[in-house]
Amino acid sequence: LDRSTWETDKRLAEHVVYVHRNESHPPAVDAVEPALLRAFVSHVRQFEPSVTPEVSEYIVDEYVRMRQESLHAGATFGFTSARTLLAILRLSQGLARLRCSHEVERDDIVLGIGDDAALLQPRANEQLVVTADTLNSGVHFPVETPAFDIGWKTLAVNLSDLAAMGARPAWCTLALSLPEASEDWIESFADGFFALADKHDIALIGGDTTRGPLSLSVTAMGQVGRGQALRRDRAQVGDDIWVSGTLGDAAGALRLWQQNALSVATATLLADYESLRLRLLRPTPRVTLGLRLRAFAHAAVDVSDGLLADLGHIATRSAVAAHVDADLLPTSNALRELLGREGARDCALRGGD
């Protein structure tokens, strides 16, 4: 905020200065915190159109709720957390970026921010495709994984499911459980999440935040023409089996990390290692390919549990058998170089990430 804006509420400015210098609350300010936050949000509205009056009230109410939960748990939750709260709300409601404010109006979102639920308008003669995935720290990604990469992957695994159905991404929600409200972590997570969301024009329309072990759940929704979805149960005898890209790279990176041969937390100048590291942390959803395959493929599946396991899903649902020549599987030079030909083949056949 510029100087003139700050001067419109010196009480707020003095409070913020106190907090920044002392990293604590002025003892007498607790009773008026919601009013101060409401004043802060009113300033934000001067240059951020996406913060509507309804959103303003929601921010204040949510701030009060989060602060009460913290006080009940014996923790401190001060006005310094307002910036963190705004970052969380940016995630859970699709608010404009902290660094680059903007709001995209879309005809398919009738009602987004500020109500109990969103109202969406699917295209005529199209079916809704819905998928959901949950990622837990230490289970689905190493605990030291950078926040940007967690944000990217949280959305990527859901977009990959939509791609496998031949669906065009449209909307998503995010439920976020955080052990603590770290401003830098939340901002980096949001950067990774929205970097991928912007690529595929998928809008974040709502969500929820809570305190707890790090866990992230996305529900993604897409649209596909009636009867055009790619399914697991439509494979036919005589079909060829095709895969996109190279198989096993993410699984190979995970093996190297388990052997302490690869760090997921930092980039490396060793090209083969870095190539596999990025395949694990920032998978590429094949959205465009999925859309184009609707005209050619009988069945499709997202290969995230390994080729044999996921191909088995198609075979079972379609009541057919599948024959695979392991020597023909496409693997990357990096995977073969670091794990050897047999290791690369095993990752390609059985390796999920």
PDB file of N, CA and C in Angstrom, residues 23-64:
ATOM      1  N   GLU A  23       7.255  -8.751  16.588  1.00  0.00           N
ATOM      2  CA  GLU A  23       6.768 -10.094  16.291  1.00  0.00           C
ATOM      3  C   GLU A  23       5.797 -10.583  17.366  1.00  0.00           C
ATOM      4  N   SER A  24       4.982  -9.677  17.848  1.00  0.00           N
ATOM      5  CA  SER A  24       3.993 -10.036  18.859  1.00  0.00           C
ATOM      6  C   SER A  24       2.867  -9.012  18.813  1.00  0.00           C
ATOM      7  N   HIS A  25       1.838  -9.270  19.608  1.00  0.00           N
ATOM      8  CA  HIS A  25       0.688  -8.370  19.659  1.00  0.00           C
ATOM      9  C   HIS A  25       0.898  -7.258  20.670  1.00  0.00           C
ATOM     10  N   PRO A  26       0.433  -6.045  20.361  1.00  0.00           N
ATOM     11  CA  PRO A  26       0.240  -5.064  21.438  1.00  0.00           C
ATOM     12  C   PRO A  26      -0.810  -5.636  22.392  1.00  0.00           C
ATOM     13  N   PRO A  27      -0.594  -5.609  23.677  1.00  0.00           N
ATOM     14  CA  PRO A  27      -1.500  -6.267  24.620  1.00  0.00           C
ATOM     15  C   PRO A  27      -2.952  -5.822  24.501  1.00  0.00           C
ATOM     16  N   ALA A  28      -3.209  -4.565  24.119  1.00  0.00           N
ATOM     17  CA  ALA A  28      -4.573  -4.053  24.157  1.00  0.00           C
ATOM     18  C   ALA A  28      -5.297  -4.129  22.818  1.00  0.00           C
ATOM     19  N   VAL A  29      -4.710  -4.813  21.838  1.00  0.00           N
ATOM     20  CA  VAL A  29      -5.289  -4.744  20.506  1.00  0.00           C
ATOM     21  C   VAL A  29      -6.214  -5.919  20.204  1.00  0.00           C
ATOM     22  N   ASP A  30      -6.238  -6.942  21.064  1.00  0.00           N
ATOM     23  CA  ASP A  30      -6.996  -8.156  20.751  1.00  0.00           C
ATOM     24  C   ASP A  30      -8.461  -7.873  20.436  1.00  0.00           C
ATOM     25  N   ALA A  31      -9.077  -6.998  21.188  1.00  0.00           N
ATOM     26  CA  ALA A  31     -10.513  -6.785  21.048  1.00  0.00           C
ATOM     27  C   ALA A  31     -10.887  -6.132  19.726  1.00  0.00           C
ATOM     28  N   VAL A  32      -9.943  -5.480  19.085  1.00  0.00           N
ATOM     29  CA  VAL A  32     -10.289  -4.768  17.861  1.00  0.00           C
ATOM     30  C   VAL A  32      -9.630  -5.381  16.631  1.00  0.00           C
ATOM     31  N   GLU A  33      -9.055  -6.550  16.764  1.00  0.00           N
ATOM     32  CA  GLU A  33      -8.390  -7.156  15.602  1.00  0.00           C
ATOM     33  C   GLU A  33      -9.314  -7.326  14.396  1.00  0.00           C
ATOM     34  N   PRO A  34     -10.527  -7.857  14.566  1.00  0.00           N
ATOM     35  CA  PRO A  34     -11.395  -7.990  13.384  1.00  0.00           C
ATOM     36  C   PRO A  34     -11.643  -6.651  12.690  1.00  0.00           C
ATOM     37  N   ALA A  35     -11.806  -5.594  13.470  1.00  0.00           N
ATOM     38  CA  ALA A  35     -12.021  -4.283  12.875  1.00  0.00           C
ATOM     39  C   ALA A  35     -10.786  -3.826  12.102  1.00  0.00           C
ATOM     40  N   LEU A  36      -9.612  -4.101  12.655  1.00  0.00           N
ATOM     41  CA  LEU A  36      -8.386  -3.738  11.961  1.00  0.00           C
ATOM     42  C   LEU A  36      -8.248  -4.530  10.665  1.00  0.00           C
ATOM     43  N   LEU A  37      -8.571  -5.798  10.730  1.00  0.00           N
ATOM     44  CA  LEU A  37      -8.485  -6.617   9.522  1.00  0.00           C
ATOM     45  C   LEU A  37      -9.492  -6.143   8.488  1.00  0.00           C
ATOM     46  N   ARG A  38     -10.681  -5.777   8.941  1.00  0.00           N
ATOM     47  CA  ARG A  38     -11.696  -5.279   8.006  1.00  0.00           C
ATOM     48  C   ARG A  38     -11.198  -3.997   7.327  1.00  0.00           C
ATOM     49  N   ALA A  39     -10.518  -3.138   8.086  1.00  0.00           N
ATOM     50  CA  ALA A  39      -9.952  -1.924   7.500  1.00  0.00           C
ATOM     51  C   ALA A  39      -8.862  -2.275   6.495  1.00  0.00           C
ATOM     52  N   PHE A  40      -8.048  -3.259   6.852  1.00  0.00           N
ATOM     53  CA  PHE A  40      -6.985  -3.694   5.942  1.00  0.00           C
ATOM     54  C   PHE A  40      -7.578  -4.201   4.629  1.00  0.00           C
ATOM     55  N   VAL A  41      -8.594  -5.031   4.738  1.00  0.00           N
ATOM     56  CA  VAL A  41      -9.216  -5.593   3.540  1.00  0.00           C
ATOM     57  C   VAL A  41      -9.861  -4.492   2.705  1.00  0.00           C
ATOM     58  N   SER A  42     -10.429  -3.497   3.359  1.00  0.00           N
ATOM     59  CA  SER A  42     -11.038  -2.397   2.604  1.00  0.00           C
ATOM     60  C   SER A  42      -9.975  -1.654   1.791  1.00  0.00           C
ATOM     61  N   HIS A  43      -8.745  -1.563   2.333  1.00  0.00           N
ATOM     62  CA  HIS A  43      -7.656  -0.969   1.568  1.00  0.00           C
ATOM     63  C   HIS A  43      -7.296  -1.855   0.378  1.00  0.00           C
ATOM     64  N   VAL A  44      -7.244  -3.148   0.618  1.00  0.00           N
ATOM     65  CA  VAL A  44      -6.913  -4.083  -0.450  1.00  0.00           C
ATOM     66  C   VAL A  44      -7.898  -3.955  -1.603  1.00  0.00           C
ATOM     67  N   ARG A  45      -9.163  -3.756  -1.283  1.00  0.00           N
ATOM     68  CA  ARG A  45     -10.207  -3.676  -2.309  1.00  0.00           C
ATOM     69  C   ARG A  45      -9.989  -2.507  -3.261  1.00  0.00           C
ATOM     70  N   GLN A  46      -9.223  -1.510  -2.841  1.00  0.00           N
ATOM     71  CA  GLN A  46      -9.001  -0.358  -3.707  1.00  0.00           C
ATOM     72  C   GLN A  46      -8.197  -0.724  -4.946  1.00  0.00           C
ATOM     73  N   PHE A  47      -7.350  -1.757  -4.839  1.00  0.00           N
ATOM     74  CA  PHE A  47      -6.539  -2.120  -5.988  1.00  0.00           C
ATOM     75  C   PHE A  47      -6.708  -3.582  -6.379  1.00  0.00           C
ATOM     76  N   GLU A  48      -7.585  -4.317  -5.703  1.00  0.00           N
ATOM     77  CA  GLU A  48      -7.809  -5.731  -6.005  1.00  0.00           C
ATOM     78  C   GLU A  48      -9.297  -5.972  -6.221  1.00  0.00           C
ATOM     79  N   PRO A  49      -9.763  -5.891  -7.470  1.00  0.00           N
ATOM     80  CA  PRO A  49     -11.205  -6.008  -7.746  1.00  0.00           C
ATOM     81  C   PRO A  49     -11.802  -7.346  -7.326  1.00  0.00           C
ATOM     82  N   SER A  50     -10.987  -8.411  -7.277  1.00  0.00           N
ATOM     83  CA  SER A  50     -11.546  -9.728  -6.958  1.00  0.00           C
ATOM     84  C   SER A  50     -12.002  -9.826  -5.505  1.00  0.00           C
ATOM     85  N   VAL A  51     -11.533  -8.902  -4.660  1.00  0.00           N
ATOM     86  CA  VAL A  51     -11.955  -8.922  -3.255  1.00  0.00           C
ATOM     87  C   VAL A  51     -13.261  -8.136  -3.146  1.00  0.00           C
ATOM     88  N   THR A  52     -14.365  -8.832  -3.360  1.00  0.00           N
ATOM     89  CA  THR A  52     -15.692  -8.224  -3.310  1.00  0.00           C
ATOM     90  C   THR A  52     -16.107  -8.011  -1.856  1.00  0.00           C
ATOM     91  N   PRO A  53     -17.199  -7.267  -1.611  1.00  0.00           N
ATOM     92  CA  PRO A  53     -17.667  -7.123  -0.226  1.00  0.00           C
ATOM     93  C   PRO A  53     -17.944  -8.469   0.438  1.00  0.00           C
ATOM     94  N   GLU A  54     -18.476  -9.428  -0.335  1.00  0.00           N
ATOM     95  CA  GLU A  54     -18.735 -10.748   0.236  1.00  0.00           C
ATOM     96  C   GLU A  54     -17.437 -11.441   0.627  1.00  0.00           C
ATOM     97  N   VAL A  55     -16.438 -11.305  -0.227  1.00  0.00           N
ATOM     98  CA  VAL A  55     -15.134 -11.896   0.081  1.00  0.00           C
ATOM     99  C   VAL A  55     -14.524 -11.216   1.304  1.00  0.00           C
ATOM    100  N   SER A  56     -14.690  -9.907   1.401  1.00  0.00           N
ATOM    101  CA  SER A  56     -14.144  -9.178   2.540  1.00  0.00           C
ATOM    102  C   SER A  56     -14.681  -9.738   3.852  1.00  0.00           C
ATOM    103  N   GLU A  57     -15.991  -9.937   3.906  1.00  0.00           N
ATOM    104  CA  GLU A  57     -16.589 -10.473   5.124  1.00  0.00           C
ATOM    105  C   GLU A  57     -16.125 -11.904   5.380  1.00  0.00           C
ATOM    106  N   TYR A  58     -15.976 -12.660   4.299  1.00  0.00           N
ATOM    107  CA  TYR A  58     -15.513 -14.040   4.466  1.00  0.00           C
ATOM    108  C   TYR A  58     -14.103 -14.059   5.045  1.00  0.00           C
ATOM    109  N   ILE A  59     -13.237 -13.168   4.552  1.00  0.00           N
ATOM    110  CA  ILE A  59     -11.867 -13.098   5.062  1.00  0.00           C
ATOM    111  C   ILE A  59     -11.869 -12.801   6.554  1.00  0.00           C
ATOM    112  N   VAL A  60     -12.665 -11.835   6.951  1.00  0.00           N
ATOM    113  CA  VAL A  60     -12.719 -11.476   8.369  1.00  0.00           C
ATOM    114  C   VAL A  60     -13.258 -12.641   9.194  1.00  0.00           C
ATOM    115  N   ASP A  61     -14.351 -13.242   8.738  1.00  0.00           N
ATOM    116  CA  ASP A  61     -14.933 -14.362   9.488  1.00  0.00           C
ATOM    117  C   ASP A  61     -13.962 -15.530   9.593  1.00  0.00           C
ATOM    118  N   GLU A  62     -13.270 -15.825   8.492  1.00  0.00           N
ATOM    119  CA  GLU A  62     -12.336 -16.945   8.487  1.00  0.00           C
ATOM    120  C   GLU A  62     -11.137 -16.659   9.388  1.00  0.00           C
ATOM    121  N   TYR A  63     -10.701 -15.404   9.366  1.00  0.00           N
ATOM    122  CA  TYR A  63      -9.590 -15.014  10.231  1.00  0.00           C
ATOM    123  C   TYR A  63      -9.966 -15.200  11.701  1.00  0.00           C
ATOM    124  N   VAL A  64     -11.147 -14.745  12.054  1.00  0.00           N
ATOM    125  CA  VAL A  64     -11.606 -14.883  13.437  1.00  0.00           C
ATOM    126  C   VAL A  64     -11.707 -16.362  13.818  1.00  0.00           C
TER     127      VAL A  64
END
